[in-house]
mmCIF file of C-alpha atoms in Angstrom:
data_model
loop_
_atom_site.group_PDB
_atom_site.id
_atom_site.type_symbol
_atom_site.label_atom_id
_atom_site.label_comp_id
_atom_site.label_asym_id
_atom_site.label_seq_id
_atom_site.Cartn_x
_atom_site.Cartn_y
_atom_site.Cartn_z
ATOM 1 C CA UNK U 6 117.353 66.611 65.890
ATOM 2 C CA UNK U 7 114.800 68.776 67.849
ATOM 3 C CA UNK U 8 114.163 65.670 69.945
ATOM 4 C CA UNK U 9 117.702 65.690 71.067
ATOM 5 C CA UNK U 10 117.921 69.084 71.397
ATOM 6 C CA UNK U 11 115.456 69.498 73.998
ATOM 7 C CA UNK U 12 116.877 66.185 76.032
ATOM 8 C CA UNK U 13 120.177 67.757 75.789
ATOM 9 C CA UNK U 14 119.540 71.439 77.170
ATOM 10 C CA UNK U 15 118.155 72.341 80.775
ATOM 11 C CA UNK U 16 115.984 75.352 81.601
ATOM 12 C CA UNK U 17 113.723 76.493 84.267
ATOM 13 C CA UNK U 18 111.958 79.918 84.620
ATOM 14 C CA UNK U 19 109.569 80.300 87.757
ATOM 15 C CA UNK U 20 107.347 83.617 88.060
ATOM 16 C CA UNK U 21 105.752 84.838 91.500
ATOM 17 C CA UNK U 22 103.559 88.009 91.493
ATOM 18 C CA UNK U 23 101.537 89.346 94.328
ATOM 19 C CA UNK U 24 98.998 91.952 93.861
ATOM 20 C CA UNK U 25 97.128 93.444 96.694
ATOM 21 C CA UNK U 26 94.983 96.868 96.425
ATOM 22 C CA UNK U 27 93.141 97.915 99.109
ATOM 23 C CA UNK U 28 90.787 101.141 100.015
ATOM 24 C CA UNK U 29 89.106 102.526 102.541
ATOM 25 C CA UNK U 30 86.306 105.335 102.560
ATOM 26 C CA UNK U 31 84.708 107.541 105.378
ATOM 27 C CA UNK U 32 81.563 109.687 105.029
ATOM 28 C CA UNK U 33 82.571 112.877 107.160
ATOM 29 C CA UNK U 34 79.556 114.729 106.817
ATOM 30 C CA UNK U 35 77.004 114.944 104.222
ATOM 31 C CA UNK U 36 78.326 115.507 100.809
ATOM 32 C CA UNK U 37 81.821 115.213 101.874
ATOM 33 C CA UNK U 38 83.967 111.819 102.300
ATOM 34 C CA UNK U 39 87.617 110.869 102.106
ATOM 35 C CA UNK U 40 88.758 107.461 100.725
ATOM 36 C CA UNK U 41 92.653 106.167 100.623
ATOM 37 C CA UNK U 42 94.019 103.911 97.942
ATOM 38 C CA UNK U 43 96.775 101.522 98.680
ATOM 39 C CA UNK U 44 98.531 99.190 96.279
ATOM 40 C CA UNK U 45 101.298 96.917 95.965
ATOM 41 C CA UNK U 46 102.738 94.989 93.030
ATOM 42 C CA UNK U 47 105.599 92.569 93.542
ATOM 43 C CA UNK U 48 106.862 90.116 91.010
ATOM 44 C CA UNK U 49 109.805 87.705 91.320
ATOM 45 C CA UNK U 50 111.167 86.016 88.014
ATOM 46 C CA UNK U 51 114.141 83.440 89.305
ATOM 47 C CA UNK U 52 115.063 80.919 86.279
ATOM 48 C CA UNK U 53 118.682 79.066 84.880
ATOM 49 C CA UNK U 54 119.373 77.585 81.625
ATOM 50 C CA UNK U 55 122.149 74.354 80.767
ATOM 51 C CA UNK U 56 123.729 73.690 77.923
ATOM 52 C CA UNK U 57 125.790 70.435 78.921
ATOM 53 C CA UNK U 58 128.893 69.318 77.097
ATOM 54 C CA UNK U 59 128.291 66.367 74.323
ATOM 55 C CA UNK U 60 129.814 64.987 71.284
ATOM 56 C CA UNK U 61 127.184 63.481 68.936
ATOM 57 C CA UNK U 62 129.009 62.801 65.355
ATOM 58 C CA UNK U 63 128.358 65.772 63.714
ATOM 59 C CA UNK U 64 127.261 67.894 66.438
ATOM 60 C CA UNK U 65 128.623 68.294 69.787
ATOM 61 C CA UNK U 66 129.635 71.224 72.593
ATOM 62 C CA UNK U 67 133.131 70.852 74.334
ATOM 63 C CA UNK U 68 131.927 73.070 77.505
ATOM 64 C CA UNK U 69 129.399 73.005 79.069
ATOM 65 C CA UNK U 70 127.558 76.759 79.978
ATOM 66 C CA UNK U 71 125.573 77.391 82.922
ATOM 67 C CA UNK U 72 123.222 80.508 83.265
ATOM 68 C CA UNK U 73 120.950 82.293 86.126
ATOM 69 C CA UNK U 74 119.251 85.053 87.048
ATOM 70 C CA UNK U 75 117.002 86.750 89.447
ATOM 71 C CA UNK U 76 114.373 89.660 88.569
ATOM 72 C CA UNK U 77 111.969 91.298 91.309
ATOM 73 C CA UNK U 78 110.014 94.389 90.519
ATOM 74 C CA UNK U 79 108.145 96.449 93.292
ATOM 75 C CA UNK U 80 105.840 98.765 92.574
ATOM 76 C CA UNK U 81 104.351 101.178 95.627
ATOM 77 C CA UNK U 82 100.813 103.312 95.037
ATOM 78 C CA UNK U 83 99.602 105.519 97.516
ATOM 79 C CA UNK U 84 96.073 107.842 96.562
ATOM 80 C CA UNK U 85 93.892 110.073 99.240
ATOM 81 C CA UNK U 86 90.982 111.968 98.083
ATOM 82 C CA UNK U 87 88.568 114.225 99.092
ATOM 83 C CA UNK U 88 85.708 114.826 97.306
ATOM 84 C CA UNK U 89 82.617 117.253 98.114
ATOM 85 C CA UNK U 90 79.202 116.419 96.172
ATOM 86 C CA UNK U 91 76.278 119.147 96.071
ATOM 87 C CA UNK U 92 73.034 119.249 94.386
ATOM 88 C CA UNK U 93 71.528 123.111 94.447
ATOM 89 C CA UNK U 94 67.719 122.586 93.537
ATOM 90 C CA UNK U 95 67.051 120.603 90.520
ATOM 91 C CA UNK U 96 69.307 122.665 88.356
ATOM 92 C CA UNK U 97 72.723 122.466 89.501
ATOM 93 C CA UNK U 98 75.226 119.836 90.913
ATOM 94 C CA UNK U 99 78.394 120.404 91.982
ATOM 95 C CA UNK U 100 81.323 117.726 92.934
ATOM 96 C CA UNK U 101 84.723 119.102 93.797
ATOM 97 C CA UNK U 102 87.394 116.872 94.086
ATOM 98 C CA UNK U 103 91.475 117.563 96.162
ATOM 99 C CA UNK U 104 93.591 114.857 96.019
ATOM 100 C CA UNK U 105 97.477 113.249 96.486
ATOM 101 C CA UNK U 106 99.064 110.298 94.859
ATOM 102 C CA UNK U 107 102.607 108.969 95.585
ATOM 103 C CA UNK U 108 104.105 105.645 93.409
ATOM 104 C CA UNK U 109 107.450 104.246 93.147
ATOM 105 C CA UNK U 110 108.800 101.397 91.150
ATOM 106 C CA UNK U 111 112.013 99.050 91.921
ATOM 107 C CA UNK U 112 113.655 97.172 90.148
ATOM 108 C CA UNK U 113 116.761 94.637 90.220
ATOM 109 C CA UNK U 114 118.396 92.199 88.522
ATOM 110 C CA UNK U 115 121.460 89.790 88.729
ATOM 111 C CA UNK U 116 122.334 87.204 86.402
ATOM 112 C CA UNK U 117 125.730 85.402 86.219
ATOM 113 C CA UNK U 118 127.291 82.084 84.036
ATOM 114 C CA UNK U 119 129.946 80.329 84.283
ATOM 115 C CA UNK U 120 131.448 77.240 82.084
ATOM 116 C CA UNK U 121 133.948 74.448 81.390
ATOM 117 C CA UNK U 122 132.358 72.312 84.378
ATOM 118 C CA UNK U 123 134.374 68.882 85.172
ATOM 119 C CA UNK U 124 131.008 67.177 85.087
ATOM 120 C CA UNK U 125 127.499 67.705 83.433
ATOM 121 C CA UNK U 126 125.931 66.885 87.000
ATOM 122 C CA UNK U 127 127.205 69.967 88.386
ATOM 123 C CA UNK U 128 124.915 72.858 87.847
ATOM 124 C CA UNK U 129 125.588 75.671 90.608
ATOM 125 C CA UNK U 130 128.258 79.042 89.229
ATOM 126 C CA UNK U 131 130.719 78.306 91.306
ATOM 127 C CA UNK U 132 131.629 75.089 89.759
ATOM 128 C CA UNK U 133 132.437 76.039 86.537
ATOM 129 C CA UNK U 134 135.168 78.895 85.367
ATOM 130 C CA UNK U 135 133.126 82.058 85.811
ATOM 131 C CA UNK U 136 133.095 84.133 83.347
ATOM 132 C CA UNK U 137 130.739 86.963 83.929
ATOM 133 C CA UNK U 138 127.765 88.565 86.358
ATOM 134 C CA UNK U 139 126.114 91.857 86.114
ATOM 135 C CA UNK U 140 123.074 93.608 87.777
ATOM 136 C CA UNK U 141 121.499 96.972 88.649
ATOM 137 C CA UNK U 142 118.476 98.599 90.204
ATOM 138 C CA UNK U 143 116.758 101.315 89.197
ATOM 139 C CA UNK U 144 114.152 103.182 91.191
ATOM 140 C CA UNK U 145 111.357 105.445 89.754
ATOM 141 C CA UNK U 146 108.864 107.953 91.662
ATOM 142 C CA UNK U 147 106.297 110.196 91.187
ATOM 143 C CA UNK U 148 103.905 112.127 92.696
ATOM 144 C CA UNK U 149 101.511 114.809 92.523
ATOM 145 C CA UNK U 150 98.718 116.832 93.967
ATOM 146 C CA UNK U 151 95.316 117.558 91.657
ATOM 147 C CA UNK U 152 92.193 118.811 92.050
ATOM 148 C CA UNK U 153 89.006 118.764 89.852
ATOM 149 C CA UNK U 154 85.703 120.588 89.574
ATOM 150 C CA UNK U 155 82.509 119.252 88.235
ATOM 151 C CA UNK U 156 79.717 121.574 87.448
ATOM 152 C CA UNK U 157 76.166 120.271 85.274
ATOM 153 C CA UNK U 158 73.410 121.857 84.845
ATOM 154 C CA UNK U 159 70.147 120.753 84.286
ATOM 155 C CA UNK U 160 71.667 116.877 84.379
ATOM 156 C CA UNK U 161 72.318 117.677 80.624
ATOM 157 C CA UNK U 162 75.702 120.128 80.092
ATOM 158 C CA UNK U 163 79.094 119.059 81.839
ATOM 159 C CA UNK U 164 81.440 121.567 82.598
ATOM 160 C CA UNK U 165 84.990 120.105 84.217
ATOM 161 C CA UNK U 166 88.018 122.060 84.924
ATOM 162 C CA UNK U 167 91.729 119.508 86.519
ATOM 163 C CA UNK U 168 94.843 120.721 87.702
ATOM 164 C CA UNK U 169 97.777 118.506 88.298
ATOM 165 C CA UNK U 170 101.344 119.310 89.770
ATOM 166 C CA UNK U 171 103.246 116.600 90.038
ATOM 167 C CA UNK U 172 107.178 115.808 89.828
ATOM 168 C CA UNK U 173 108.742 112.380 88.289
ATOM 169 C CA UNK U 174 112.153 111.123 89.053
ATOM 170 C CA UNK U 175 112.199 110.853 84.775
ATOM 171 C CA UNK U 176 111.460 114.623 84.304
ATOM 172 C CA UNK U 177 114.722 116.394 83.412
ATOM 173 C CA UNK U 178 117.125 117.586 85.501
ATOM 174 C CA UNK U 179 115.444 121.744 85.342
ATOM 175 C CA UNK U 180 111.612 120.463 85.241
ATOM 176 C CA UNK U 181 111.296 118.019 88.011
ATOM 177 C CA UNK U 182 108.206 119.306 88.840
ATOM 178 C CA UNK U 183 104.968 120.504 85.909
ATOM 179 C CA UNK U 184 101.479 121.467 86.187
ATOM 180 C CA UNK U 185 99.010 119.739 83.424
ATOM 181 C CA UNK U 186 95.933 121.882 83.467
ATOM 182 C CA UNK U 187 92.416 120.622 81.321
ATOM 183 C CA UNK U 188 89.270 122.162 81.055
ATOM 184 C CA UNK U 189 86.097 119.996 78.779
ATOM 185 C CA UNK U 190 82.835 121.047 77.801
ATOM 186 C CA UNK U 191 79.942 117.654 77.457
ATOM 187 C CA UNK U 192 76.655 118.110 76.960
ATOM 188 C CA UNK U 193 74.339 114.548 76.656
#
């Protein structure tokens, strides 16, 4: 009976996230200006489920189970750039670009149950017989240093060249840290 069913079992799940970036960007001289990225993601999953103890005829549950849990995630990003633009006549234009970037993630959880409560009215772990909890965190960085160069000519062909070294906490245990060169060729 589906109508039963959801009279019968309890469950709440409430989500919170914030997200927040913000920037800010200074013209040092002409052609040159430096700009810092800042960002923060934190979400916050809380949430329970019930599954009281009935007898209906045919079906019924002798004990009663009582779940929860908490999740939060944090994520950290932290960018400065500085970046150098140059036109030479009406031929060439050159942007150069140096920059550093720094991000960590967080994460935890903890969830617990517990059952045979005396009562369906009491909904909190410590009522009930506990039977298990468990949780962890696990943190993840990275973060690197690149630069790029930008060369067209004549507004038409594209030359870029990028270098990246970075390191990652998930890069093996002998290659925390790599360099991803790239070089591309456009014309338009």
């Amino acid at each position: 009976n589906p109508i039963a069913r959801i009279k019968t079992f309890d469950q709440d799940n409430k989500v919170n996230r914030v997200i927040n970036t913000t920037f800010a960007e200074w013209k040092i001289i002409p052609g040159l200006r430096y700009k810092v990225n800042l960002g923060v993601d934190y979400i916050q999953n809380n949430g329970f489920s019930f599954t009281p103890s009935y007898n209906r005829g045919r079906s019924s549950n002798p004990t009663a189970v009582y779940s929860q849990y908490q999740n939060v995630r944090t994520d950290y990003l932290i960018e400065n750039t500085l970046t150098y633009e140059k036109k030479f006549g009406q031929m060439h234009d050159l942007t150069l670009l140096v920059g550093q970037s720094g991000q960590e993630w967080t994460y935890r959880w903890l969830s617990g149950n517990a059952s045979d409560f005396v009562s369906n009215e009491l909904r909190n772990l410590q009522d009930g017989v506990f039977r298990n909890a468990s949780g962890s965190q696990v943190t993840q960085s990275i973060a690197s240093y690149f630069a790029r160069a930008n060369y067209k000519w004549l507004n038409k062909y594209i030359l870029t060249g990028t270098i990246r070294r970075g390191g990652s906490s998930n890069f093996g245990p002998n290659n925390k840290i790599g360099a991803f060169p790239s070089a591309s060729l456009a014309w338009k």
